Short mmCIF file of N, CA and C in Angstrom, two decimals:
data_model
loop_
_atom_site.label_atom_id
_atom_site.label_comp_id
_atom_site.label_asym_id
_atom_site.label_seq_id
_atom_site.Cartn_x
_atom_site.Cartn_y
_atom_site.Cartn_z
N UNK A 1 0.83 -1.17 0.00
CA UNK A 1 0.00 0.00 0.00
C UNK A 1 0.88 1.25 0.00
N UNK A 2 0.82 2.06 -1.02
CA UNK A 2 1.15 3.60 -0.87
C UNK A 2 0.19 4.41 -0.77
N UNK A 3 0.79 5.38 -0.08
CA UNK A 3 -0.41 6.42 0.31
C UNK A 3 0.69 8.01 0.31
N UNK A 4 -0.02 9.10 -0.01
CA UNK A 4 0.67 10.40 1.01
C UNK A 4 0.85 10.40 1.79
N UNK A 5 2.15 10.51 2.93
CA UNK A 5 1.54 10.96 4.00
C UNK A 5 1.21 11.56 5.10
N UNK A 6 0.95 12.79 4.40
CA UNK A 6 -0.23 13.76 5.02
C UNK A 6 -1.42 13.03 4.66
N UNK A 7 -2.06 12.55 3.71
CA UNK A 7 -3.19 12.22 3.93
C UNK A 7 -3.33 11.13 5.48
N UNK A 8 -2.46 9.76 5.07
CA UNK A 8 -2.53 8.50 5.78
C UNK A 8 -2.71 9.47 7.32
N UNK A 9 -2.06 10.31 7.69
CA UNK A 9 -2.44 10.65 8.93
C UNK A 9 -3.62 11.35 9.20
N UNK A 10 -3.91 12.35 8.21
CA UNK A 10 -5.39 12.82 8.57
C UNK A 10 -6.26 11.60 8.12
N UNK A 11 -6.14 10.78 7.75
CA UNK A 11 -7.54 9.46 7.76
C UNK A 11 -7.29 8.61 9.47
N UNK A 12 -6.21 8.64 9.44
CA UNK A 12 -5.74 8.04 11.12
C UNK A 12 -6.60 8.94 12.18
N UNK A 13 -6.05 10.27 11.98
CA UNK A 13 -6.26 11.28 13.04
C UNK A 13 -8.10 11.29 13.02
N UNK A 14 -8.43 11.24 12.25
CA UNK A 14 -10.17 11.22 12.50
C UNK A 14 -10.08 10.15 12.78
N UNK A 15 -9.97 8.98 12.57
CA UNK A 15 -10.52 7.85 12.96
C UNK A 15 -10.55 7.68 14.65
N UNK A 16 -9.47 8.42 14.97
CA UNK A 16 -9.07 8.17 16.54
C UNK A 16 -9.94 9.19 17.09
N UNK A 17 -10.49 10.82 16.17
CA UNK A 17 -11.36 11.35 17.01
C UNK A 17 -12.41 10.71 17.04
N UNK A 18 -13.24 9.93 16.19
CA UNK A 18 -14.47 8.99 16.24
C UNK A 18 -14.34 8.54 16.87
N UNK A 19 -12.94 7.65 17.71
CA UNK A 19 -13.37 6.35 18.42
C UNK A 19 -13.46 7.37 19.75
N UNK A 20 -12.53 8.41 19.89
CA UNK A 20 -13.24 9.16 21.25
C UNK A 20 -14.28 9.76 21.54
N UNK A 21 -14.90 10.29 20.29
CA UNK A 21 -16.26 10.95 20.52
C UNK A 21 -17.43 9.30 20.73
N UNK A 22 -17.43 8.89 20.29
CA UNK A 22 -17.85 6.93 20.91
C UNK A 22 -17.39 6.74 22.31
N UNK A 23 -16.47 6.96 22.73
CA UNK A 23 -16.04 6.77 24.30
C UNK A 23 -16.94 7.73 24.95
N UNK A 24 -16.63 8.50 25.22
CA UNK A 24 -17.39 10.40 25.74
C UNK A 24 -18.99 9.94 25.40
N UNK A 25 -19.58 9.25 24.21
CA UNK A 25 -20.84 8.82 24.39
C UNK A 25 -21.13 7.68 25.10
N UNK A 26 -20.24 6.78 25.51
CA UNK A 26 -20.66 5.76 26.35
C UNK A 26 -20.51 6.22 28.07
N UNK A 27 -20.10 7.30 28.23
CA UNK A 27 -20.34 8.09 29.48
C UNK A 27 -21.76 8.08 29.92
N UNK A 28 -22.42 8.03 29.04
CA UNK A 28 -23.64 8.46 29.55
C UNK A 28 -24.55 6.80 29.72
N UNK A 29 -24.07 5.91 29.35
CA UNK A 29 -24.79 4.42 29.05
C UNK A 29 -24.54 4.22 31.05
N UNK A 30 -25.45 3.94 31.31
CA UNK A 30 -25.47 2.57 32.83
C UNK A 30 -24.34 1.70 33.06
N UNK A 31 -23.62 1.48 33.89
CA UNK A 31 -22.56 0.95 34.60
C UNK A 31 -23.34 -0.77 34.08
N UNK A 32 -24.34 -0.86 34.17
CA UNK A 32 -24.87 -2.10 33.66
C UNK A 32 -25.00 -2.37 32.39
N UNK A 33 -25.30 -1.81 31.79
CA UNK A 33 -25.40 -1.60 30.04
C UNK A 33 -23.83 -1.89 29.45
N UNK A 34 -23.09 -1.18 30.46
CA UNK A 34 -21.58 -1.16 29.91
C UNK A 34 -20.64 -2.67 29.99
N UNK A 35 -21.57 -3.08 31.65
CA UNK A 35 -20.96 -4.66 31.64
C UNK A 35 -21.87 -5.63 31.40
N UNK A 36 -22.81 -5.36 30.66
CA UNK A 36 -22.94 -6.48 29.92
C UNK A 36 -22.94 -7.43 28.50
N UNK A 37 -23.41 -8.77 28.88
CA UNK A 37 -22.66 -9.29 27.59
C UNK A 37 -23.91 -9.83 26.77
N UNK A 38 -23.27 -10.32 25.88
CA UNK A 38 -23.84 -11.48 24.95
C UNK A 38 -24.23 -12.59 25.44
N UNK A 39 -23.28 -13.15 25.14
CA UNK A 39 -23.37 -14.69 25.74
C UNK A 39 -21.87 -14.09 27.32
N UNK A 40 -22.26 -15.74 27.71
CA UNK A 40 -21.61 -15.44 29.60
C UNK A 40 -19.82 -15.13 28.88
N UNK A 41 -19.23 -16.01 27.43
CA UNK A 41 -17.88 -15.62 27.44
C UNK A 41 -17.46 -14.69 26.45
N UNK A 42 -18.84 -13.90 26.21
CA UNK A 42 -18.17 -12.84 25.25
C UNK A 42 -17.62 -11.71 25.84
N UNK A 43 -17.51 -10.29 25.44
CA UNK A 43 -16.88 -9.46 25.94
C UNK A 43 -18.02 -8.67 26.23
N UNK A 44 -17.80 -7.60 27.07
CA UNK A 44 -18.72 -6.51 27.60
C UNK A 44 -18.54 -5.20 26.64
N UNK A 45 -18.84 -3.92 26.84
CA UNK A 45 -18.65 -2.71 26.37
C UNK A 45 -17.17 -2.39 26.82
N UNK A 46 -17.30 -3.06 28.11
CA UNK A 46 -15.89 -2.27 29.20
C UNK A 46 -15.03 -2.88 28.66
N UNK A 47 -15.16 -4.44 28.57
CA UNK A 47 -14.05 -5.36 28.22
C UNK A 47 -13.00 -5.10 26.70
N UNK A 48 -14.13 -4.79 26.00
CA UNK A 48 -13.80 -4.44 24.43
C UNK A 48 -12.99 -2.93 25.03
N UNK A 49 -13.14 -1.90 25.67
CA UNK A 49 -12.26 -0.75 25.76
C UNK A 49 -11.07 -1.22 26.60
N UNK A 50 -11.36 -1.98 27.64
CA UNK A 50 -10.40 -2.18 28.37
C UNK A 50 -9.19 -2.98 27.76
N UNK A 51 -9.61 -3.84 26.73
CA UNK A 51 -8.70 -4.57 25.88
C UNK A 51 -8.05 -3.83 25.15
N UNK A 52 -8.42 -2.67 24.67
CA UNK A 52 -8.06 -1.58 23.92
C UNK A 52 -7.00 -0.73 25.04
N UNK A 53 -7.44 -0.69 25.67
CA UNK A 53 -5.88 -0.07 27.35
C UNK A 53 -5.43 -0.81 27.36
N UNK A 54 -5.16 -2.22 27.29
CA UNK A 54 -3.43 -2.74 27.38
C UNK A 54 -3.08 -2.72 26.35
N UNK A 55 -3.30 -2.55 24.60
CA UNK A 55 -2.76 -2.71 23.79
C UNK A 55 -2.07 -1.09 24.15
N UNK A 56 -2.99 0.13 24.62
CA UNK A 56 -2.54 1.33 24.28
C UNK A 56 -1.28 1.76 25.63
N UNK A 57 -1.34 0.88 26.71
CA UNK A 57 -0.09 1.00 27.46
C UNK A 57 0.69 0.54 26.87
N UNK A 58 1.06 -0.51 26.21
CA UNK A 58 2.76 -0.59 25.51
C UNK A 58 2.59 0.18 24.27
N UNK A 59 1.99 0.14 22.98
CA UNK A 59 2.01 0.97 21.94
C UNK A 59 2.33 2.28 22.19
N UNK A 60 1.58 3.65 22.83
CA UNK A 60 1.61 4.97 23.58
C UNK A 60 3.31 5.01 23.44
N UNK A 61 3.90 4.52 24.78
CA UNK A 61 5.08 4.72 25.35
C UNK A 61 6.17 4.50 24.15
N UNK A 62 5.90 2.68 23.16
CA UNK A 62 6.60 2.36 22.32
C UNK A 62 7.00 3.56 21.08
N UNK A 63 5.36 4.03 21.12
CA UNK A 63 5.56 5.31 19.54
C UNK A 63 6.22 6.27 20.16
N UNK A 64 5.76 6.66 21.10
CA UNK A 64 6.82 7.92 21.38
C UNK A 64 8.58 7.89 21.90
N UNK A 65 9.02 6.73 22.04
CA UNK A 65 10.04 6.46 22.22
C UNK A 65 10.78 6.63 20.64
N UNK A 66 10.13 5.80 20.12
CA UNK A 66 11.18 5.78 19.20
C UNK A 66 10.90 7.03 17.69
N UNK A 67 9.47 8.45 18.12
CA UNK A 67 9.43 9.22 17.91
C UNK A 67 10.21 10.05 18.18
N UNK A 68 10.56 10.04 19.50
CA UNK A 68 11.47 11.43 19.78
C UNK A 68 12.82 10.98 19.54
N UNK A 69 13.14 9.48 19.27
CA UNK A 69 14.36 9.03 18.92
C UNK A 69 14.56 9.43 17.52
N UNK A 70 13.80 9.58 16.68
CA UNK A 70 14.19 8.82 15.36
C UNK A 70 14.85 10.11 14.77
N UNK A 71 15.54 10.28 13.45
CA UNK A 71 16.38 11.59 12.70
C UNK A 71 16.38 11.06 11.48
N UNK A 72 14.92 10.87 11.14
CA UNK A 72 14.71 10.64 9.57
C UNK A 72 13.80 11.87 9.62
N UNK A 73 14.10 12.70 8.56
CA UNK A 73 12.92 13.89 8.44
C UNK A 73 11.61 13.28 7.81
N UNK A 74 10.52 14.31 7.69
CA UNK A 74 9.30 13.46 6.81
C UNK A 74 9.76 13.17 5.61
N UNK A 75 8.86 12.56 5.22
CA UNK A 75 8.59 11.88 3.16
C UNK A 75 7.28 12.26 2.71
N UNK A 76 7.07 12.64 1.80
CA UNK A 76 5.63 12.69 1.02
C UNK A 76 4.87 11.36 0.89
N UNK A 77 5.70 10.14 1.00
CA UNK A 77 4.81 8.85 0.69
C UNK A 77 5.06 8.41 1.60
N UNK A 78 4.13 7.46 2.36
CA UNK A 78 4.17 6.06 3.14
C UNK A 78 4.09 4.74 2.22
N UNK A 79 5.36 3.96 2.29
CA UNK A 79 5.01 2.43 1.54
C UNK A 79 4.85 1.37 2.81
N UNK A 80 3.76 0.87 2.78
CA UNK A 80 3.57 -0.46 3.71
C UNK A 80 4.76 -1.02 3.20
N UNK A 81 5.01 -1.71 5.01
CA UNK A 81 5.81 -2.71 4.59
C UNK A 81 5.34 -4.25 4.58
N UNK A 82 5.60 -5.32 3.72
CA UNK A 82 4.84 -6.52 4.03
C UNK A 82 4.56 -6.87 4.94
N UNK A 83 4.82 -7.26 6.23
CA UNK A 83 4.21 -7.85 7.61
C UNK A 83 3.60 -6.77 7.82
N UNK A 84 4.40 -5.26 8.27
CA UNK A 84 3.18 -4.33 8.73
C UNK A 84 1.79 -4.17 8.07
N UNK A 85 1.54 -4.42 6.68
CA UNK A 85 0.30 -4.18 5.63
C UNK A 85 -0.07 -5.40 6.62
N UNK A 86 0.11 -6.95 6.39
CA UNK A 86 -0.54 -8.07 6.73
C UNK A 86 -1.03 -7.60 7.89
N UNK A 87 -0.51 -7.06 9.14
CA UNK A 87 -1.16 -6.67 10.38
C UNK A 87 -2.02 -5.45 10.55
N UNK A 88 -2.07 -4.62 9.52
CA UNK A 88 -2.85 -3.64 9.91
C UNK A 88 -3.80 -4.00 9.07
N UNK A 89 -3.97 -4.62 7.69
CA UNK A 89 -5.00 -4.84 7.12
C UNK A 89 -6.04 -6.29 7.89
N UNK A 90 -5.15 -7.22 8.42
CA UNK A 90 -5.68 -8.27 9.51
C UNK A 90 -6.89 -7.51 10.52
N UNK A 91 -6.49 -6.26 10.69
CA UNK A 91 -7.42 -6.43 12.02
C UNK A 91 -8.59 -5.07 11.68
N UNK A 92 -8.38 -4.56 10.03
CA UNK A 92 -9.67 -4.10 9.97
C UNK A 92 -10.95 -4.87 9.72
N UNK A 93 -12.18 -4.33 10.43
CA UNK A 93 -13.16 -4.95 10.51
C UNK A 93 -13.78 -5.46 9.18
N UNK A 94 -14.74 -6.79 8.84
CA UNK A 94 -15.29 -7.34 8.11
C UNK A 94 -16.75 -7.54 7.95
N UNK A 95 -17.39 -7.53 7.07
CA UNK A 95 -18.37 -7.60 7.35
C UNK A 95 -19.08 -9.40 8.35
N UNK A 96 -18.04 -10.00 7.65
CA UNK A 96 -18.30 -11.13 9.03
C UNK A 96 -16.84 -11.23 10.06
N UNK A 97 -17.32 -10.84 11.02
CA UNK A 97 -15.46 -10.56 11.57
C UNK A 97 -14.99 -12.17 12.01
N UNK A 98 -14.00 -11.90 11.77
CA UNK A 98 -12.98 -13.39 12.03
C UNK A 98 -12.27 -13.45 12.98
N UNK A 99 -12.66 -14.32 13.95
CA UNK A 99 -12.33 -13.86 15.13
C UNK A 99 -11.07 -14.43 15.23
N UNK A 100 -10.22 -14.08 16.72
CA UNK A 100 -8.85 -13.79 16.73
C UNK A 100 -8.62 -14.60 17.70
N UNK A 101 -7.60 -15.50 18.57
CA UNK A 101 -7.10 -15.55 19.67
C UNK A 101 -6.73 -14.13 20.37
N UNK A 102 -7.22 -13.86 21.70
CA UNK A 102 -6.42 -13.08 21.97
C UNK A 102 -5.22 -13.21 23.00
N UNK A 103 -4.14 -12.56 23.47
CA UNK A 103 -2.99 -13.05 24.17
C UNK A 103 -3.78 -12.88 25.75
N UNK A 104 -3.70 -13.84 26.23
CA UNK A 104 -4.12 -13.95 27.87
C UNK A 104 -3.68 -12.67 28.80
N UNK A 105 -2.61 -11.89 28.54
CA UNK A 105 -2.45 -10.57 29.36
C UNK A 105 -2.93 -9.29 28.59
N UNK A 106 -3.95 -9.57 27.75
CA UNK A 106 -4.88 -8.72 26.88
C UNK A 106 -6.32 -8.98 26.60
N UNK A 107 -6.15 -9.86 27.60
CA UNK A 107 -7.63 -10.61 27.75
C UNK A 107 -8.39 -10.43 28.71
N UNK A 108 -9.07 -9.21 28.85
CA UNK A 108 -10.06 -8.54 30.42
C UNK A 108 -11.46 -9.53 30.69
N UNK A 109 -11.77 -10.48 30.35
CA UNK A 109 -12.75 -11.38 30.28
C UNK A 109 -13.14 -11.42 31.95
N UNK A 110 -14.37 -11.23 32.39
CA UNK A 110 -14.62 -11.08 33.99
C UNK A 110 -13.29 -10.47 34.67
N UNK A 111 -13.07 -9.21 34.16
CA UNK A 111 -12.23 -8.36 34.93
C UNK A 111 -13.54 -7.74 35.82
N UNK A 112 -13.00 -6.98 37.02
CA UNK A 112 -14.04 -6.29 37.36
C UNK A 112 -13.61 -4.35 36.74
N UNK A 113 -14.70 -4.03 36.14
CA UNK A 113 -14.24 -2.59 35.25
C UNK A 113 -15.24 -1.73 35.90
N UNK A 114 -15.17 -0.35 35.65
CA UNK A 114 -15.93 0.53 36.10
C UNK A 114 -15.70 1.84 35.06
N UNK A 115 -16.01 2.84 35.12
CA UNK A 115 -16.32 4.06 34.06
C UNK A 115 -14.97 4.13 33.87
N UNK A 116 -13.99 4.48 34.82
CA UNK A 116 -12.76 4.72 34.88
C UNK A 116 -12.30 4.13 33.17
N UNK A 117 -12.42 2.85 33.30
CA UNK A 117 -11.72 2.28 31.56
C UNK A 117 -11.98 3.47 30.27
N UNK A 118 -13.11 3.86 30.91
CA UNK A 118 -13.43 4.80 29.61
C UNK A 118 -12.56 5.90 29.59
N UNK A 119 -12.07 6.60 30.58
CA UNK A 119 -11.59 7.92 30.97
C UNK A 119 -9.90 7.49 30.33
N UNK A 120 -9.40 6.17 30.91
CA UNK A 120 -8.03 5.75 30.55
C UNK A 120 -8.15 5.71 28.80
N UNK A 121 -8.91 5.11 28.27
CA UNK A 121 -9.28 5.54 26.80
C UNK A 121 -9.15 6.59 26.11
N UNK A 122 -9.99 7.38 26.28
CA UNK A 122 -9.96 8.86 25.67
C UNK A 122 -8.73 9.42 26.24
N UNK A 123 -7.96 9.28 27.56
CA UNK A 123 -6.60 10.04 27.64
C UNK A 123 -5.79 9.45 26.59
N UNK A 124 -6.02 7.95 26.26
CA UNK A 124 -5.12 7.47 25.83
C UNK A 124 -4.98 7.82 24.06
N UNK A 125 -6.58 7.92 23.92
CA UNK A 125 -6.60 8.73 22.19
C UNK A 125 -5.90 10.07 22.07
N UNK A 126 -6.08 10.68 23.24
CA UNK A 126 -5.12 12.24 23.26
C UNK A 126 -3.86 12.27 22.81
N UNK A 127 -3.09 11.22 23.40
CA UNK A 127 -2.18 11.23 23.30
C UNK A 127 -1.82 10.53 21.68
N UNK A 128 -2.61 9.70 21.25
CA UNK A 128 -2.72 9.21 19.96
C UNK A 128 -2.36 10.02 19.12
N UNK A 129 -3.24 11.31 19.43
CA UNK A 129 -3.65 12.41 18.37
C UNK A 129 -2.07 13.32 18.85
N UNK A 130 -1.68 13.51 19.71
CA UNK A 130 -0.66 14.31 19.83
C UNK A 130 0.84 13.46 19.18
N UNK A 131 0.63 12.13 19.37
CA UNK A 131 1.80 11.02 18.55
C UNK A 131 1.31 11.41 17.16
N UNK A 132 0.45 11.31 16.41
CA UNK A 132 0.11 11.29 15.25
C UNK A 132 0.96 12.64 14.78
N UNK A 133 0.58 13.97 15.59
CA UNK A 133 1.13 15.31 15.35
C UNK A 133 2.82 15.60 14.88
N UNK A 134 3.10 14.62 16.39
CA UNK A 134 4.22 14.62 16.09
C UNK A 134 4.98 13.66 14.97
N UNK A 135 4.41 12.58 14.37
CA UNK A 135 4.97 12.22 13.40
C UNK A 135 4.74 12.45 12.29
N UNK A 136 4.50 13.99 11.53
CA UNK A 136 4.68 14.74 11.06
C UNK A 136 5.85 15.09 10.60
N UNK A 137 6.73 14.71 11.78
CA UNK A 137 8.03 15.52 12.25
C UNK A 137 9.40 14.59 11.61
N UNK A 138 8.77 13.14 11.15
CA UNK A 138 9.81 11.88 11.39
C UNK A 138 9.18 11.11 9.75
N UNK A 139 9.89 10.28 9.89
CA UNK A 139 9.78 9.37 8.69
C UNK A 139 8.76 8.68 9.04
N UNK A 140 7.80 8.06 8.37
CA UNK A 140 6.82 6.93 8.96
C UNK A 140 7.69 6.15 8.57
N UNK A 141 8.39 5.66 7.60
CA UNK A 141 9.02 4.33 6.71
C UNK A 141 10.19 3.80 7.51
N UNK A 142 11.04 5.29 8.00
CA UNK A 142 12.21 4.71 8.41
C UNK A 142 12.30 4.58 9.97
N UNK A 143 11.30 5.03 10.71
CA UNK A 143 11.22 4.88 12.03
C UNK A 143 10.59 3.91 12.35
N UNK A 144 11.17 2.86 13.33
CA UNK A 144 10.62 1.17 12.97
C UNK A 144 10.40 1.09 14.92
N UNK A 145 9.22 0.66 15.14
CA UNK A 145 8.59 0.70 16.62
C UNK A 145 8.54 -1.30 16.43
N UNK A 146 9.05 -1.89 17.68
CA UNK A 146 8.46 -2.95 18.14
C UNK A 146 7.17 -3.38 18.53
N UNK A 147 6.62 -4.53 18.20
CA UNK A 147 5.67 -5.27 18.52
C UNK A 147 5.15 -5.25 19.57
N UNK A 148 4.14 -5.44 19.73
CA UNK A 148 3.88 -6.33 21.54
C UNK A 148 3.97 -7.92 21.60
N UNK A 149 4.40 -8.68 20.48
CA UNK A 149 4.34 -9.98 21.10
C UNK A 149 5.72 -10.35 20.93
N UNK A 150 6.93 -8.99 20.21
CA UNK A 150 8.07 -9.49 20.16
C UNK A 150 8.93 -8.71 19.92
N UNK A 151 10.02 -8.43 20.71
CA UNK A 151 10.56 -7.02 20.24
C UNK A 151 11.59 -7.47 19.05
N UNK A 152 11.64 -8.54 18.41
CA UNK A 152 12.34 -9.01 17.77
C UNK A 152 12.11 -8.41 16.19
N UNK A 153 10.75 -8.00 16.42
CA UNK A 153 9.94 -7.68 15.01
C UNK A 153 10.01 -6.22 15.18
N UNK A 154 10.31 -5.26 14.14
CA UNK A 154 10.08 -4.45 13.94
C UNK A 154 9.03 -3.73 13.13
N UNK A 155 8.26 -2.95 12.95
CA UNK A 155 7.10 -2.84 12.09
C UNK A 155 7.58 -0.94 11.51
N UNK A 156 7.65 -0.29 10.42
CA UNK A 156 7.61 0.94 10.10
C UNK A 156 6.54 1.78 11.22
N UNK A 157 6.52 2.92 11.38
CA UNK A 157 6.01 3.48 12.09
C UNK A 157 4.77 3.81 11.57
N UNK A 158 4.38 4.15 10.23
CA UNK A 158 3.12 4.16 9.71
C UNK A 158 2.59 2.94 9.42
N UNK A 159 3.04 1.58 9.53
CA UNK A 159 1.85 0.31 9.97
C UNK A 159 1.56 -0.04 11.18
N UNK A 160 2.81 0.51 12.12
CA UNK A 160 2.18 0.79 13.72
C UNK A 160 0.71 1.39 13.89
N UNK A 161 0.90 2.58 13.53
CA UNK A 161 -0.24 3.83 13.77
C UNK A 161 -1.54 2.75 13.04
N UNK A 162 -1.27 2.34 11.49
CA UNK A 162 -2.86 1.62 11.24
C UNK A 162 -3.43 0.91 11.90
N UNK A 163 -1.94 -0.46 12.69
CA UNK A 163 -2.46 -1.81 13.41
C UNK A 163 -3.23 -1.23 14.19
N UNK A 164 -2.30 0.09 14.97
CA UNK A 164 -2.99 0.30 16.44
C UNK A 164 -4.24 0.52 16.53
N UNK A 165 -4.38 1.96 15.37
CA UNK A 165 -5.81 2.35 14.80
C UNK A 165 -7.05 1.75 14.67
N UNK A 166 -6.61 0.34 13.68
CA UNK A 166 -7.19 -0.45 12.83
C UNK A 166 -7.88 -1.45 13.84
N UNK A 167 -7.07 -1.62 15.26
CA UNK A 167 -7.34 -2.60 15.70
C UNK A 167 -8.40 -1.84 16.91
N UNK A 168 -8.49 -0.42 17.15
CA UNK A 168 -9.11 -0.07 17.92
C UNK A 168 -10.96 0.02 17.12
N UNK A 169 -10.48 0.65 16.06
CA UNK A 169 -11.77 0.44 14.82
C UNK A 169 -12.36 -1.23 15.06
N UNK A 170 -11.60 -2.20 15.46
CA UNK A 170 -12.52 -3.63 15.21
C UNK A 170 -13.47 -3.50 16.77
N UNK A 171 -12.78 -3.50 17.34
CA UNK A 171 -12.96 -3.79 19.03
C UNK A 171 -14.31 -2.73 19.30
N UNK A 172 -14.10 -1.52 18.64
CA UNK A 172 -15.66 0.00 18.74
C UNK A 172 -16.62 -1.03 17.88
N UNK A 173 -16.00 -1.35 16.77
CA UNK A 173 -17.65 -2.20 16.34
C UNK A 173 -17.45 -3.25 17.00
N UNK A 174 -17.44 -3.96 17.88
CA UNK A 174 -17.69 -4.74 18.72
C UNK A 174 -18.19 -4.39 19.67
N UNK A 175 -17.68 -3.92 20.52
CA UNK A 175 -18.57 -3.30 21.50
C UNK A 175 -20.04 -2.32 21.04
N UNK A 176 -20.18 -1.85 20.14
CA UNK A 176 -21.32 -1.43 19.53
C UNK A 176 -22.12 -2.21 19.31
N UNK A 177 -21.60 -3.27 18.81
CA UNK A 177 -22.44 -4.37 18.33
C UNK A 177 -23.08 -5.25 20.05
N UNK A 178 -22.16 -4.90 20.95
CA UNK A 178 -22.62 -5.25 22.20
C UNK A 178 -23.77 -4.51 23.05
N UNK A 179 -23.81 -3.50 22.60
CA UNK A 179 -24.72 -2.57 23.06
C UNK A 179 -26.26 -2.74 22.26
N UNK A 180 -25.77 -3.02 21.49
CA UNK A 180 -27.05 -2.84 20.30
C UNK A 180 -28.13 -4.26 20.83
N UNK A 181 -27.37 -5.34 21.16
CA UNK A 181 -27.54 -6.74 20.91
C UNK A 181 -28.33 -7.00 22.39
N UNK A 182 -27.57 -6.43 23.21
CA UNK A 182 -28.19 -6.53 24.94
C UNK A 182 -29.32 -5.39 24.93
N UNK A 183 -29.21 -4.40 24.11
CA UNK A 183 -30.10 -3.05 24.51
C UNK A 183 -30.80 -2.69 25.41
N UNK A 184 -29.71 -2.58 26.35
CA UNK A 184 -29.82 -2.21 27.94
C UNK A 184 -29.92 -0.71 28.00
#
């Protein structure tokens, strides 16, 4: 995939204000509405955001590390790189979604949650939107951020931003789809 990118980030940068203006509206849903489920082992409203806070505690810290590290100036283009395309295009949503293993220390399943998850969310899109700003500043191509399942892997910094994006986009229609389905 090539893209501009200035564009690739303003399609990023809205996407992340949607998923917060979606958070800020689930403020107002019932502490009950929020934990409940589908069936007894699916996920809740909370669970689906809260799963979304541990991916965004290591990602957050990871982008900006190796943001304020990096001394590649910008480029006009972003080129996916093969694994990064495979992972960021993997986890946009489908019209039948395919579901995933997820890793057991990313797995909030009967956590006990409360509004709070939501609040750690939207700080955590802030800062999204202020990483996004700043990589403006840097190469997406040549600034290469580690994984969460391996620091062995490196991914370009603009298939970081989609996975992360991309993967927060599956988890909002999920939990939407949780809300809709219980209509509490």
């Amino acid at each position: 995939m090539k893209i501009e990118t200035s564009q690739l980030l303003q399609q990023l940068t809205a996407q992340v204000k949607n998923h917060m203006q979606y958070a800020e509206s689930l403020e107002k849903q019932s502490e009950k509405s929020l934990n409940a489920r589908i069936t007894p082992d699916s996920w809740s409203v909370l669970e689906c955001i809260e799963h979304l806070n541990r991916y965004g505690k290591f990602y957050l810290p990871e982008i900006e590390k190796r943001i304020n590290a990096s001394h590649s100036g910008p480029e006009l283009q972003f080129k996916s790189g093969l694994l990064g395309n495979h992972f960021a295009e993997s986890m946009l949503p489908k019209a039948k979604l395919n579901r995933m293993k997820t890793f057991k220390n990313m797995n909030p399943i009967h956590s006990k949650l409360d509004r709070n998850v939501l609040l750690t969310f939207i700080n955590q899109q802030n800062k999204l939107l202020a990483l996004l700003a700043d990589a403006e500043k840097v190469s997406l191509n040549k600034t290469k951020t580690s994984i969460s399942i391996s620091n062995l892997i490196k991914l370009k910094l603009g298939d970081t931003f989609r996975f992360l994006i991309y993967h927060n986009e599956r988890h909002i229609q999920q939990s939407q789809k949780v809300l809709q389905t219980t209509g509490l």
